[in-house]
mmCIF file of C-alpha atoms and ligand atoms in Angstrom:
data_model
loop_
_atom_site.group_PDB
_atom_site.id
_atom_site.type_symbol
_atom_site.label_atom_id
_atom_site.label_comp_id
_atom_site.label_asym_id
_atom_site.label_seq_id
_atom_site.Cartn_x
_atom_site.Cartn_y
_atom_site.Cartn_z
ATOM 1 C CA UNK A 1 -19.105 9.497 -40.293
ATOM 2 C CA UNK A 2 -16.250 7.616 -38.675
ATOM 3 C CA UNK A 3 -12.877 9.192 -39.049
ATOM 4 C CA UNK A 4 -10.498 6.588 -40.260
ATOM 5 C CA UNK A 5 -7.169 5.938 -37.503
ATOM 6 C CA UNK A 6 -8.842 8.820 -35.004
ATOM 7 C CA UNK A 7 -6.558 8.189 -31.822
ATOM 8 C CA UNK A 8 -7.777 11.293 -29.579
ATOM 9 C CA UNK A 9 -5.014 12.801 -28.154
ATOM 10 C CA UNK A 10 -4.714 15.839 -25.390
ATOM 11 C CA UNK A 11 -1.323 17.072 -26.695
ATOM 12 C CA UNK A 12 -0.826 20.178 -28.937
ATOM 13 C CA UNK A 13 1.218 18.906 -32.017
ATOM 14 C CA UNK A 14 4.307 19.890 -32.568
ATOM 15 C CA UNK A 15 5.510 20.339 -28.781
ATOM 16 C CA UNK A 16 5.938 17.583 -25.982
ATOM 17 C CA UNK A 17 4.135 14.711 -27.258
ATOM 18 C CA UNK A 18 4.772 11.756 -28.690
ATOM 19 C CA UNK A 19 7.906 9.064 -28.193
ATOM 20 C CA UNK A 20 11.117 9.606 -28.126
ATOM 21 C CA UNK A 21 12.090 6.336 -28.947
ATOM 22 C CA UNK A 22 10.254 4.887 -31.843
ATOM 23 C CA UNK A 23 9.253 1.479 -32.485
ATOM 24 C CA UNK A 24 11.679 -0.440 -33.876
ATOM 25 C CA UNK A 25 8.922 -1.560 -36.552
ATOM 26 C CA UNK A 26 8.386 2.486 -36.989
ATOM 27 C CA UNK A 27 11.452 3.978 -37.793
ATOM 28 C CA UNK A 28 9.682 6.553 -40.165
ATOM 29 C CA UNK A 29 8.787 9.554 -40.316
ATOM 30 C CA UNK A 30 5.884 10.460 -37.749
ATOM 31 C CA UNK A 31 5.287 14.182 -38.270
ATOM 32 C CA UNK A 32 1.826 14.436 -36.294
ATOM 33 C CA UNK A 33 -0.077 13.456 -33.188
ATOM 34 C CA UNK A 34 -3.670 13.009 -33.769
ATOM 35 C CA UNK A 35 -4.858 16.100 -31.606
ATOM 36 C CA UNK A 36 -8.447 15.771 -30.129
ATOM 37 C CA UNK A 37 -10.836 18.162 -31.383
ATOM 38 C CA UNK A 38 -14.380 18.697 -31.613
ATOM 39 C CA UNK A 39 -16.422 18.253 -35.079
ATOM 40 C CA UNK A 40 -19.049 20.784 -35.039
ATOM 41 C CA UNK A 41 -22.789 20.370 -36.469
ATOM 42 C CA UNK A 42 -21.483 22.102 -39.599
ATOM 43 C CA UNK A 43 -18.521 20.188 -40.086
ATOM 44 C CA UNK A 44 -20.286 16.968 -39.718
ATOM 45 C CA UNK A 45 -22.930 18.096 -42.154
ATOM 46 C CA UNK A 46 -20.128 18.946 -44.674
ATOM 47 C CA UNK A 47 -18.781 15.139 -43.859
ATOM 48 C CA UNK A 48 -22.109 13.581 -44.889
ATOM 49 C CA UNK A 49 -22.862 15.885 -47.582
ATOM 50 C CA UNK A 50 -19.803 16.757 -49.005
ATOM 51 C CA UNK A 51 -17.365 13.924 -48.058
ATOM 52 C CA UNK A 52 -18.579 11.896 -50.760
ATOM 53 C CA UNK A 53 -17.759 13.803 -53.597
ATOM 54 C CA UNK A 54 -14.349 15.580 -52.360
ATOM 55 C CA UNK A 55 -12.574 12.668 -49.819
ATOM 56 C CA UNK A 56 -10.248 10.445 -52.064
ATOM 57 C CA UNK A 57 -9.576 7.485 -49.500
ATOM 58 C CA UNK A 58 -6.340 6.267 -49.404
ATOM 59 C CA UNK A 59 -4.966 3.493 -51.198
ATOM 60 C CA UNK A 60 -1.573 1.745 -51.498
ATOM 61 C CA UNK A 61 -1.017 2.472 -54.971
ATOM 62 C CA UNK A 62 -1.195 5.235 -57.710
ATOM 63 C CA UNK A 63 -4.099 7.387 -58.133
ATOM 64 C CA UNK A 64 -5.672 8.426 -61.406
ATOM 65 C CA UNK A 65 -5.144 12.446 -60.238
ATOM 66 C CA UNK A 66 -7.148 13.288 -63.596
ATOM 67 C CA UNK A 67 -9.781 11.042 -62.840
ATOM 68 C CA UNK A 68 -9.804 11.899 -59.248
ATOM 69 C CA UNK A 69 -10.361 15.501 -60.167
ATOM 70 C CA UNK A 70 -12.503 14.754 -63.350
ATOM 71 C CA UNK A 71 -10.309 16.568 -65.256
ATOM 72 C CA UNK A 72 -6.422 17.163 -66.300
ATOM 73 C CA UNK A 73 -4.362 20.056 -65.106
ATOM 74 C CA UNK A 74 -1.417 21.102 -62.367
ATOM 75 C CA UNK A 75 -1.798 19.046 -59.392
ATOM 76 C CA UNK A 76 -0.071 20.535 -55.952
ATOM 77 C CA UNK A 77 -0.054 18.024 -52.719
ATOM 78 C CA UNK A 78 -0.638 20.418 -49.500
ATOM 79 C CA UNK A 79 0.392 18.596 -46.595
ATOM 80 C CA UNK A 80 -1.137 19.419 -43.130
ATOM 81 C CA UNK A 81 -3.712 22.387 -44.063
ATOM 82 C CA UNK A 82 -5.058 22.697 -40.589
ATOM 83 C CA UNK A 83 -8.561 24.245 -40.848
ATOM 84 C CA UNK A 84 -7.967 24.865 -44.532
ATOM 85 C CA UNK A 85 -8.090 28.786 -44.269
ATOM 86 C CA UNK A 86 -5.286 29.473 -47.173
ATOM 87 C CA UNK A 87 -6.843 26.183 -48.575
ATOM 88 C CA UNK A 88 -9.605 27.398 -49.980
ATOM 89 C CA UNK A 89 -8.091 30.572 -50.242
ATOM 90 C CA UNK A 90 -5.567 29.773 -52.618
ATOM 91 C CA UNK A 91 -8.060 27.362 -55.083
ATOM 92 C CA UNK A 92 -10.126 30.229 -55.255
ATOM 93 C CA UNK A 93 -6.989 32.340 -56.458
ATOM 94 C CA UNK A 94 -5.522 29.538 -58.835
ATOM 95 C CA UNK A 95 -8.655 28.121 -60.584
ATOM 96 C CA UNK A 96 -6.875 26.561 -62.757
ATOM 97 C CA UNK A 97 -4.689 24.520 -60.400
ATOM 98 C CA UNK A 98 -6.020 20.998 -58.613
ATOM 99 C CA UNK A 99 -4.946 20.540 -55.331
ATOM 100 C CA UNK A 100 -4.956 17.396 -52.989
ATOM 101 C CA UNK A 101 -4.669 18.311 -49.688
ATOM 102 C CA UNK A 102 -3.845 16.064 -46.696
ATOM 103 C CA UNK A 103 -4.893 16.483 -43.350
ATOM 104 C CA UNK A 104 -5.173 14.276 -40.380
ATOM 105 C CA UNK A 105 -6.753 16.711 -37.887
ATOM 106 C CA UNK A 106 -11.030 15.360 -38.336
ATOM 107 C CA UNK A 107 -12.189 18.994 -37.211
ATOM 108 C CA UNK A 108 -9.511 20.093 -39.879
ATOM 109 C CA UNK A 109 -10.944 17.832 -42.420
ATOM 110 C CA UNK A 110 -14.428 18.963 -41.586
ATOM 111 C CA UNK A 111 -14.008 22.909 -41.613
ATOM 112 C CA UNK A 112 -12.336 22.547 -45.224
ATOM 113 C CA UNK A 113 -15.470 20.662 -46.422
ATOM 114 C CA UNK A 114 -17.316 22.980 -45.474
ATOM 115 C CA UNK A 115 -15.160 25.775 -47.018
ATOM 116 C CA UNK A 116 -16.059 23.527 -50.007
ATOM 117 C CA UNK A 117 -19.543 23.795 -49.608
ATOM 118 C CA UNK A 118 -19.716 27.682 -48.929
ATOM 119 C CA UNK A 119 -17.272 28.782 -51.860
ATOM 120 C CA UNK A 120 -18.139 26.399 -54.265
ATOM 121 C CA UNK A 121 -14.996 24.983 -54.346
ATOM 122 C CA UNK A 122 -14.357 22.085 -57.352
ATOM 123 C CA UNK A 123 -10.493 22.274 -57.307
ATOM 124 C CA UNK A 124 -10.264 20.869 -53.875
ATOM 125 C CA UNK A 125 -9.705 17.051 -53.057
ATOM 126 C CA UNK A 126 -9.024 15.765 -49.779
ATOM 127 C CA UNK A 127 -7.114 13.074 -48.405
ATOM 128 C CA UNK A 128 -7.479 12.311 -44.811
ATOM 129 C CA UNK A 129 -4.263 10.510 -44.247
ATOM 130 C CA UNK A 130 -0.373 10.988 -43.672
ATOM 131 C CA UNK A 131 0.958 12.589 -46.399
ATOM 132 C CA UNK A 132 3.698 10.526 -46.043
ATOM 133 C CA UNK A 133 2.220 7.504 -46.980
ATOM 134 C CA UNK A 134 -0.038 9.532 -49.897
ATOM 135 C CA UNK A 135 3.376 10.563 -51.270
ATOM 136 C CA UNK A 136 5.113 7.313 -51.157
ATOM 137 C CA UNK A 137 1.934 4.812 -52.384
ATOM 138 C CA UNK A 138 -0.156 7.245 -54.471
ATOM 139 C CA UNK A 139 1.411 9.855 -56.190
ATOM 140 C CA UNK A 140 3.640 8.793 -58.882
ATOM 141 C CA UNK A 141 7.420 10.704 -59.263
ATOM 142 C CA UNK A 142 7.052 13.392 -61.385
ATOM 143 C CA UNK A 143 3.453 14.105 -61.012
ATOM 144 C CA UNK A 144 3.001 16.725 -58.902
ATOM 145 C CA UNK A 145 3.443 20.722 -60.039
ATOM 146 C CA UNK A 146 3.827 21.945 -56.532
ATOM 147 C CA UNK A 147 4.125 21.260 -53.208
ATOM 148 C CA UNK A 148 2.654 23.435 -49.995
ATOM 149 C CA UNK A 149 4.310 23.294 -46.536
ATOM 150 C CA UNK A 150 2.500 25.850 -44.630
ATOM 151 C CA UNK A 151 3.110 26.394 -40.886
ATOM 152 C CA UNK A 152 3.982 22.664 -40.202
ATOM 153 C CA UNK A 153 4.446 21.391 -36.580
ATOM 154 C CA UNK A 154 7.703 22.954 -35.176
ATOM 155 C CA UNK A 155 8.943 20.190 -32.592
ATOM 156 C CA UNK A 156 10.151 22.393 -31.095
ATOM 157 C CA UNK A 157 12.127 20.063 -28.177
ATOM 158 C CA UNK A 158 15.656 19.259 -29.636
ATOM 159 C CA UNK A 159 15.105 15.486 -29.128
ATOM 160 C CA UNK A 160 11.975 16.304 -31.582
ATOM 161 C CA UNK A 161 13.139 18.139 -34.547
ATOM 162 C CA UNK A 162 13.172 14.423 -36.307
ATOM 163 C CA UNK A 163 9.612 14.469 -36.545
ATOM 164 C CA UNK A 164 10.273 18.052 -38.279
ATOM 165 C CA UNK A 165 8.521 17.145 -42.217
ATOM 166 C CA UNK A 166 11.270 19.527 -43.735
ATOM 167 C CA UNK A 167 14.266 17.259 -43.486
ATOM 168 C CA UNK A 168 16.273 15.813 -45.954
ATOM 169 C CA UNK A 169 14.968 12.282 -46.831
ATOM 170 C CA UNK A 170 11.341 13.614 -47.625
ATOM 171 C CA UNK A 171 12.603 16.497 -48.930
ATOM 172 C CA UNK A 172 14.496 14.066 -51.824
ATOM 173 C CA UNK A 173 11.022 12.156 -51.680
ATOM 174 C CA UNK A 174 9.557 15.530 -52.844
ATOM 175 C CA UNK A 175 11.707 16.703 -55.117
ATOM 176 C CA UNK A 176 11.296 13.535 -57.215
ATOM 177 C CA UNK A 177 7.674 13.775 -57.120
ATOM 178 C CA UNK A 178 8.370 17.299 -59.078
ATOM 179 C CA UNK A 179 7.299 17.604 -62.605
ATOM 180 C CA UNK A 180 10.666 19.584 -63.548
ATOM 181 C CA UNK A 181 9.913 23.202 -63.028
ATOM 182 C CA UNK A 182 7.986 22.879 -60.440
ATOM 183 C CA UNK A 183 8.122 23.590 -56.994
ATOM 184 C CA UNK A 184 8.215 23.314 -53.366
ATOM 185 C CA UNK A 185 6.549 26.366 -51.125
ATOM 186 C CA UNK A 186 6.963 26.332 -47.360
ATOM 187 C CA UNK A 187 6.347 28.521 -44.484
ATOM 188 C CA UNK A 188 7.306 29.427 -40.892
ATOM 189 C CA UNK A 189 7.153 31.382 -38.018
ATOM 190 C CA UNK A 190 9.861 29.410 -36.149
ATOM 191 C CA UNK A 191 12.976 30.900 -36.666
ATOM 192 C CA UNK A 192 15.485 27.869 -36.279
ATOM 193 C CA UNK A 193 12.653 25.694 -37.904
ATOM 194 C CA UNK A 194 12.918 28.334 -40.992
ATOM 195 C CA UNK A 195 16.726 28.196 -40.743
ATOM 196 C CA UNK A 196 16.806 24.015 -41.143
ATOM 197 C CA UNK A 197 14.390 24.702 -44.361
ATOM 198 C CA UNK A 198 16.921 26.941 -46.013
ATOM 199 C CA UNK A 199 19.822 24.365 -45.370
ATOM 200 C CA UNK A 200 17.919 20.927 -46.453
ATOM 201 C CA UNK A 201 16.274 22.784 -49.530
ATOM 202 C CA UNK A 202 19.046 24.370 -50.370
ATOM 203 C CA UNK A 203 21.441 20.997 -50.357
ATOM 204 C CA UNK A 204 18.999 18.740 -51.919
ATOM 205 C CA UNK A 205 20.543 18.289 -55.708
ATOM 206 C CA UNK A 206 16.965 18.184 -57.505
ATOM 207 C CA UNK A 207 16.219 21.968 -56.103
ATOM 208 C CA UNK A 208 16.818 25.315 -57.385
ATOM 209 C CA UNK A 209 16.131 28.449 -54.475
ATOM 210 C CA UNK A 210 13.772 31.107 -56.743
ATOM 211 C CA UNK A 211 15.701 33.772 -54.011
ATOM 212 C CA UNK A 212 18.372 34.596 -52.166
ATOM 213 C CA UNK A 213 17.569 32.723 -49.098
ATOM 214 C CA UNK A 214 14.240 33.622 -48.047
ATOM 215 C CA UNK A 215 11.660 34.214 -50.717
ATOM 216 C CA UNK A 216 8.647 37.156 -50.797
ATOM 217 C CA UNK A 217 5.849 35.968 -49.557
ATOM 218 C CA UNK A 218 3.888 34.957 -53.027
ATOM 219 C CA UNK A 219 0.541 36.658 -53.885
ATOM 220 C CA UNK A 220 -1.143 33.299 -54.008
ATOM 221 C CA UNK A 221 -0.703 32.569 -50.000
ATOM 222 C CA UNK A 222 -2.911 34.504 -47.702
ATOM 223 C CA UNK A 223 -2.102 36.309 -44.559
ATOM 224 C CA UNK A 224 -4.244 33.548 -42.044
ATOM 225 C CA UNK A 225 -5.884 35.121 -39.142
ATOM 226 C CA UNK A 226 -3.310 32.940 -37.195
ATOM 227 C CA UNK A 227 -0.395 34.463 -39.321
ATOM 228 C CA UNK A 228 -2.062 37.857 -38.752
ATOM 229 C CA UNK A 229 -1.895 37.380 -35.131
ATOM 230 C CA UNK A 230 1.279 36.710 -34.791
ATOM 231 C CA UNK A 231 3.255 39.721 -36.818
ATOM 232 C CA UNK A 232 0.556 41.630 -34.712
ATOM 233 C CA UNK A 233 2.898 40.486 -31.550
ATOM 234 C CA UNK A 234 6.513 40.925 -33.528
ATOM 235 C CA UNK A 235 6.959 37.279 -34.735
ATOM 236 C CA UNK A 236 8.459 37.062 -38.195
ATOM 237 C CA UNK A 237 6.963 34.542 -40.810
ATOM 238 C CA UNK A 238 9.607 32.698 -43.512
ATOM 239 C CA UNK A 239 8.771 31.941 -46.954
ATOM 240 C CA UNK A 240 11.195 29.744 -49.002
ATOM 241 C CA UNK A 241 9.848 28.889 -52.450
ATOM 242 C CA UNK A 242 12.206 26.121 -54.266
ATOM 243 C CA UNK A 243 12.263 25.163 -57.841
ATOM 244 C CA UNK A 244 12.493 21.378 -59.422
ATOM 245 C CA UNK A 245 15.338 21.801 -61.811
HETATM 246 C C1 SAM B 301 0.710 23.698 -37.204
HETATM 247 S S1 SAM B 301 -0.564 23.044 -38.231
HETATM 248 C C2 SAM B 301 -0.615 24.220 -39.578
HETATM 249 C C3 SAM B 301 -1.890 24.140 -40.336
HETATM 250 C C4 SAM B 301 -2.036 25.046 -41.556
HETATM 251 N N1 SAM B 301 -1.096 24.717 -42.619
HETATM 252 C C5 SAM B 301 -1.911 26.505 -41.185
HETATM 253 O O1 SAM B 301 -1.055 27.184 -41.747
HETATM 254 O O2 SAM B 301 -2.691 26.954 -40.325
HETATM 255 C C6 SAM B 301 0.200 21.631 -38.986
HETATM 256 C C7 SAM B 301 -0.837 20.634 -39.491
HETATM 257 O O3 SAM B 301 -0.182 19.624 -40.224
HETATM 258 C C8 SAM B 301 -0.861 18.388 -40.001
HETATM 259 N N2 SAM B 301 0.111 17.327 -40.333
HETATM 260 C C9 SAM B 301 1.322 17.131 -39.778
HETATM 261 N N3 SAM B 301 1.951 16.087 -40.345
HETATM 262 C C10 SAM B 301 1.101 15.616 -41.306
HETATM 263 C C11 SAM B 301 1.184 14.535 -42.216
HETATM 264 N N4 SAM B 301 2.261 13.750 -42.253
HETATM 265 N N5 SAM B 301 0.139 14.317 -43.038
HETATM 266 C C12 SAM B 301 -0.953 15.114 -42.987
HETATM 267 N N6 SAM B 301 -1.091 16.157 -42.135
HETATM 268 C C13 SAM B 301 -0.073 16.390 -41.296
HETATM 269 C C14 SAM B 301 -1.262 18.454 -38.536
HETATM 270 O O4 SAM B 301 -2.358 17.613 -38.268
HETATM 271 C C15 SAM B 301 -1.613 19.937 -38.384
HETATM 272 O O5 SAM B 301 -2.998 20.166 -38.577
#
């Protein structure tokens, strides 16, 4: 299977690549650079097999999230779920709960099929495109239950914290896509990264902070084996959990 807008790329995310400058016919937000990667056997079976039934492709307008799904119920957006380890996860956990998950990573995209496949997964649908443009063209305001930000590219480079996802335009973006009540759930292990969370969250009118500054980590979000590594070497991890008033 062909990914769609695959532009292989030697780069880690998050770090030195990318332009400073952007296009002048670009000034958006560009949170990712399509890392190179390689599909495995498995993932590529999951692709064929499983693509089908869980990719939604995108498309510039609304989607029917209860046809989508084949049924009604809480949707949450996850935005950049990596190999989809707390993924699959967390629909195991929350049954009840749909979740459309967008990844641009085509190993990323794979491994999560396959966690489809192996945990017979229905709650899962996957959209293999910039959650930016899923949130603006898709998903209509006020549809969403929740939103997951886990461990998204630091940038960490001064002259690259613009391509940081947490900053205040999207954040408004997601807020208004909030049903009221519900809520926005990221994560960290960058310190200053965790610290520019707590101030755009906390000034963005539509959001309520469910703590006092940082939140407990909640049940629902797994410790990752990536997570796991790192309080294993004295890195700290940041949970801020806001609220759509
Ligand atoms: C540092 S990884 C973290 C992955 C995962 N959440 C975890 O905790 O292991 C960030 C991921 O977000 C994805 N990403 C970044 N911006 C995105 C966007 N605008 N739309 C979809 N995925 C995005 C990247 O491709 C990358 O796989």
């Amino acid at each position: 299977m062909t990914f769609p807008d695959t532009v292989p790329h030697d780069l880690p995310p998050g770090d030195d690549a990318g332009d400073d400058k952007p296009h002048p016919l670009h000034r958006r937000l560009k949170s990712f650079v399509k890392r190179a990667g390689r599909t495995t056997d498995g993932q590529a079976r999951a692709f064929a097999e499983l693509g089908p039934l869980f990719l939604i492709p995108y498309q510039p307008e609304p989607l029917d999230l209860t046809a989508a799904f084949g049924r009604a119920g809480p949707t949450v957006l996850e935005i950049g779920f990596g190999m989809g380890e707390a993924t699959a996860h967390i629909a195991t956990v929350l049954p009840e709960t749909n979740f459309l998950c967008c990844e641009v990573h085509e190993p990323g995209v794979g491994a999560l099929l396959k966690r489809i496949g192996e945990q017979s997964l229905s709650n899962i649908r996957i959209c293999a495109h910039d959650a930016v443009d899923v949130l603006d063209h898709m998903l209509r305001p006020g549809s969403l239950a929740g939103v997951h930000v886990f461990f998204p590219d630091p940038w960490h480079k001064k002259r690259h914290n613009k391509r940081r996802l947490i900053q205040p335009g999207f954040v408004k973006k997601l807020a208004e896509h909030l049903q009221p009540g519900g809520y926005i759930h990221c994560a960290t292990d960058w310190q200053p990264y965790a610290e520019q969370m707590l101030e755009v969250l906390s000034a963005e009118p539509l959001l309520r902070n469910t703590a006092e500054g940082y939140a407990p980590k909640p049940g629902y979000r797994p410790l990752t084996k990536f997570e796991n590594r790192g309080i294993k070497l004295g890195h700290g991890v940041w949970d801020l959990v806001f609220h759509r008033a």
